[in-house]
């Protein structure tokens, strides 16, 4: 799927765009009417709305926000995350752009994103275990996953073979433990 125009989006699409020159991608759920729900995190310091679209329809609830697609994209190219891709296809695409899991129907995706915006329960932003990609994939599938982070860890071993190989094991272990703890907290807060 890849790049799309805003007018081609469907409510419930998982969208993303590059940030910081491609260092990472920012993810959210397009909810229709030119609005996106995303996990921003305290570090992003969600500012009071300045654009007319956000002033009229925006919502901020802690670290989860509903903003207009133009503020979400911040001038970057819109891309759509793919679901239900084959294992082979998944292996050769950039991490953080697709998922093997099938997506829920759009009405369930929208209900999940709206529920988390209104009631919270997703937890605080954490780069390793609870980031914007985790949020969007959770809304789409019910499982929080961020392949983008594991991709950065893998690149360490490629760029710095000796140091990366030594650092990868503790980083991957920390990632797994952090994901487990966050998933447990999220499960208890959503039930």
GROMACS .gro file of C-alpha atoms in nm:
model
  191
    1UNK     CA    1   0.000   0.000   0.000
    2UNK     CA    2   0.259   0.258   0.108
    3UNK     CA    3   0.193   0.622   0.015
    4UNK     CA    4  -0.161   0.757  -0.007
    5UNK     CA    5  -0.333   1.087  -0.042
    6UNK     CA    6  -0.542   1.215   0.249
    7UNK     CA    7  -0.855   1.196   0.031
    8UNK     CA    8  -0.794   0.821  -0.023
    9UNK     CA    9  -0.784   0.733   0.347
   10UNK     CA   10  -1.052   0.521   0.510
   11UNK     CA   11  -1.154   0.566   0.873
   12UNK     CA   12  -0.965   0.305   1.072
   13UNK     CA   13  -0.647   0.318   0.860
   14UNK     CA   14  -0.318   0.297   1.051
   15UNK     CA   15  -0.108   0.580   0.913
   16UNK     CA   16   0.249   0.690   0.971
   17UNK     CA   17   0.506   0.942   0.855
   18UNK     CA   18   0.880   0.989   0.890
   19UNK     CA   19   1.018   1.208   1.165
   20UNK     CA   20   1.362   1.351   1.232
   21UNK     CA   21   1.487   1.283   0.879
   22UNK     CA   22   1.372   0.922   0.883
   23UNK     CA   23   1.526   0.833   1.221
   24UNK     CA   24   1.184   0.705   1.325
   25UNK     CA   25   0.823   0.699   1.207
   26UNK     CA   26   0.524   0.845   1.393
   27UNK     CA   27   0.205   0.633   1.392
   28UNK     CA   28  -0.164   0.697   1.451
   29UNK     CA   29  -0.516   0.588   1.359
   30UNK     CA   30  -0.705   0.792   1.101
   31UNK     CA   31  -1.059   0.833   1.238
   32UNK     CA   32  -1.216   1.023   0.950
   33UNK     CA   33  -1.308   1.389   0.909
   34UNK     CA   34  -0.934   1.471   0.869
   35UNK     CA   35  -0.861   1.365   1.230
   36UNK     CA   36  -0.605   1.121   1.379
   37UNK     CA   37  -0.585   0.962   1.724
   38UNK     CA   38  -0.229   0.892   1.838
   39UNK     CA   39  -0.013   0.830   2.144
   40UNK     CA   40   0.204   1.139   2.170
   41UNK     CA   41   0.381   1.095   2.501
   42UNK     CA   42   0.471   1.359   2.757
   43UNK     CA   43   0.803   1.427   2.585
   44UNK     CA   44   0.613   1.562   2.282
   45UNK     CA   45   0.457   1.829   2.508
   46UNK     CA   46   0.121   1.845   2.334
   47UNK     CA   47   0.065   2.215   2.285
   48UNK     CA   48  -0.270   2.389   2.297
   49UNK     CA   49  -0.418   2.372   1.951
   50UNK     CA   50  -0.312   2.642   1.711
   51UNK     CA   51  -0.469   2.532   1.382
   52UNK     CA   52  -0.838   2.596   1.316
   53UNK     CA   53  -0.910   2.226   1.248
   54UNK     CA   54  -0.767   2.116   1.585
   55UNK     CA   55  -0.928   2.402   1.780
   56UNK     CA   56  -1.272   2.293   1.659
   57UNK     CA   57  -1.239   1.912   1.680
   58UNK     CA   58  -0.924   1.826   1.877
   59UNK     CA   59  -0.914   1.636   2.207
   60UNK     CA   60  -0.624   1.579   2.445
   61UNK     CA   61  -0.646   1.316   2.719
   62UNK     CA   62  -0.310   1.278   2.886
   63UNK     CA   63  -0.071   1.133   2.632
   64UNK     CA   64  -0.336   1.029   2.379
   65UNK     CA   65  -0.459   1.302   2.147
   66UNK     CA   66  -0.696   1.354   1.857
   67UNK     CA   67  -0.551   1.607   1.616
   68UNK     CA   68  -0.596   1.701   1.253
   69UNK     CA   69  -0.407   1.500   0.997
   70UNK     CA   70  -0.209   1.804   0.886
   71UNK     CA   71  -0.070   1.864   1.236
   72UNK     CA   72  -0.003   1.488   1.266
   73UNK     CA   73   0.191   1.480   0.939
   74UNK     CA   74   0.375   1.807   1.010
   75UNK     CA   75   0.451   1.846   0.640
   76UNK     CA   76   0.580   1.489   0.597
   77UNK     CA   77   0.455   1.228   0.346
   78UNK     CA   78   0.156   1.019   0.448
   79UNK     CA   79   0.200   0.641   0.444
   80UNK     CA   80  -0.041   0.360   0.532
   81UNK     CA   81   0.072   0.064   0.746
   82UNK     CA   82  -0.010  -0.273   0.589
   83UNK     CA   83  -0.176  -0.569   0.764
   84UNK     CA   84  -0.201  -0.936   0.673
   85UNK     CA   85   0.123  -0.936   0.472
   86UNK     CA   86   0.300  -1.269   0.412
   87UNK     CA   87   0.592  -1.371   0.632
   88UNK     CA   88   0.824  -1.340   0.330
   89UNK     CA   89   0.699  -0.991   0.247
   90UNK     CA   90   0.729  -0.888   0.614
   91UNK     CA   91   1.095  -0.994   0.626
   92UNK     CA   92   1.192  -0.770   0.335
   93UNK     CA   93   0.998  -0.455   0.421
   94UNK     CA   94   1.123  -0.179   0.648
   95UNK     CA   95   1.050  -0.258   1.013
   96UNK     CA   96   0.753  -0.061   1.143
   97UNK     CA   97   0.563  -0.047   0.811
   98UNK     CA   98   0.364  -0.371   0.808
   99UNK     CA   99   0.235  -0.661   1.016
  100UNK     CA  100   0.165  -1.030   0.955
  101UNK     CA  101  -0.145  -1.015   1.175
  102UNK     CA  102  -0.483  -0.947   1.015
  103UNK     CA  103  -0.651  -0.617   1.100
  104UNK     CA  104  -0.980  -0.589   1.284
  105UNK     CA  105  -1.279  -0.446   1.097
  106UNK     CA  106  -1.268  -0.063   1.080
  107UNK     CA  107  -1.555  -0.014   1.328
  108UNK     CA  108  -1.362  -0.213   1.592
  109UNK     CA  109  -1.042  -0.016   1.522
  110UNK     CA  110  -1.229   0.313   1.562
  111UNK     CA  111  -1.403   0.193   1.880
  112UNK     CA  112  -1.067   0.088   2.030
  113UNK     CA  113  -0.898   0.420   1.947
  114UNK     CA  114  -1.195   0.623   2.074
  115UNK     CA  115  -1.216   0.418   2.395
  116UNK     CA  116  -0.846   0.469   2.469
  117UNK     CA  117  -0.877   0.842   2.396
  118UNK     CA  118  -1.180   0.881   2.622
  119UNK     CA  119  -1.089   0.645   2.906
  120UNK     CA  120  -0.711   0.605   2.893
  121UNK     CA  121  -0.573   0.272   3.003
  122UNK     CA  122  -0.304   0.233   2.738
  123UNK     CA  123  -0.032   0.347   2.974
  124UNK     CA  124   0.236   0.611   2.959
  125UNK     CA  125   0.458   0.650   2.657
  126UNK     CA  126   0.777   0.444   2.669
  127UNK     CA  127   1.009   0.433   2.369
  128UNK     CA  128   1.084   0.061   2.411
  129UNK     CA  129   0.756  -0.084   2.528
  130UNK     CA  130   0.465   0.153   2.477
  131UNK     CA  131   0.509   0.387   2.184
  132UNK     CA  132   0.290   0.529   1.907
  133UNK     CA  133   0.336   0.221   1.686
  134UNK     CA  134   0.234  -0.006   1.977
  135UNK     CA  135  -0.080   0.208   2.019
  136UNK     CA  136  -0.181   0.198   1.651
  137UNK     CA  137  -0.109  -0.176   1.609
  138UNK     CA  138  -0.304  -0.244   1.930
  139UNK     CA  139  -0.604  -0.055   1.793
  140UNK     CA  140  -0.582  -0.251   1.465
  141UNK     CA  141  -0.515  -0.602   1.602
  142UNK     CA  142  -0.558  -0.608   1.980
  143UNK     CA  143  -0.183  -0.678   2.019
  144UNK     CA  144   0.067  -0.399   2.089
  145UNK     CA  145   0.377  -0.443   1.871
  146UNK     CA  146   0.650  -0.209   1.756
  147UNK     CA  147   0.873  -0.365   1.495
  148UNK     CA  148   1.046  -0.030   1.443
  149UNK     CA  149   1.233  -0.063   1.775
  150UNK     CA  150   1.356  -0.414   1.701
  151UNK     CA  151   1.472  -0.289   1.360
  152UNK     CA  152   1.693  -0.029   1.527
  153UNK     CA  153   1.837  -0.294   1.759
  154UNK     CA  154   1.912  -0.522   1.461
  155UNK     CA  155   2.083  -0.237   1.275
  156UNK     CA  156   2.322  -0.196   1.568
  157UNK     CA  157   2.461  -0.543   1.501
  158UNK     CA  158   2.501  -0.465   1.132
  159UNK     CA  159   2.672  -0.127   1.176
  160UNK     CA  160   2.888  -0.224   1.474
  161UNK     CA  161   2.929  -0.604   1.448
  162UNK     CA  162   3.130  -0.664   1.767
  163UNK     CA  163   2.982  -0.392   1.988
  164UNK     CA  164   2.636  -0.443   1.837
  165UNK     CA  165   2.642  -0.818   1.897
  166UNK     CA  166   2.738  -0.762   2.260
  167UNK     CA  167   2.481  -0.484   2.309
  168UNK     CA  168   2.197  -0.658   2.123
  169UNK     CA  169   2.144  -0.933   2.379
  170UNK     CA  170   2.084  -0.702   2.679
  171UNK     CA  171   1.886  -0.457   2.462
  172UNK     CA  172   1.662  -0.734   2.327
  173UNK     CA  173   1.619  -0.874   2.679
  174UNK     CA  174   1.533  -0.530   2.818
  175UNK     CA  175   1.287  -0.481   2.533
  176UNK     CA  176   1.117  -0.818   2.601
  177UNK     CA  177   1.094  -0.759   2.978
  178UNK     CA  178   0.967  -0.404   2.929
  179UNK     CA  179   0.702  -0.525   2.678
  180UNK     CA  180   0.587  -0.795   2.922
  181UNK     CA  181   0.552  -0.553   3.213
  182UNK     CA  182   0.370  -0.294   3.001
  183UNK     CA  183   0.134  -0.557   2.855
  184UNK     CA  184   0.050  -0.679   3.205
  185UNK     CA  185  -0.022  -0.324   3.326
  186UNK     CA  186  -0.231  -0.250   3.016
  187UNK     CA  187  -0.432  -0.572   3.058
  188UNK     CA  188  -0.515  -0.486   3.419
  189UNK     CA  189  -0.612  -0.127   3.341
  190UNK     CA  190  -0.836  -0.226   3.048
  191UNK     CA  191  -1.024  -0.496   3.241
   0.00000   0.00000   0.00000
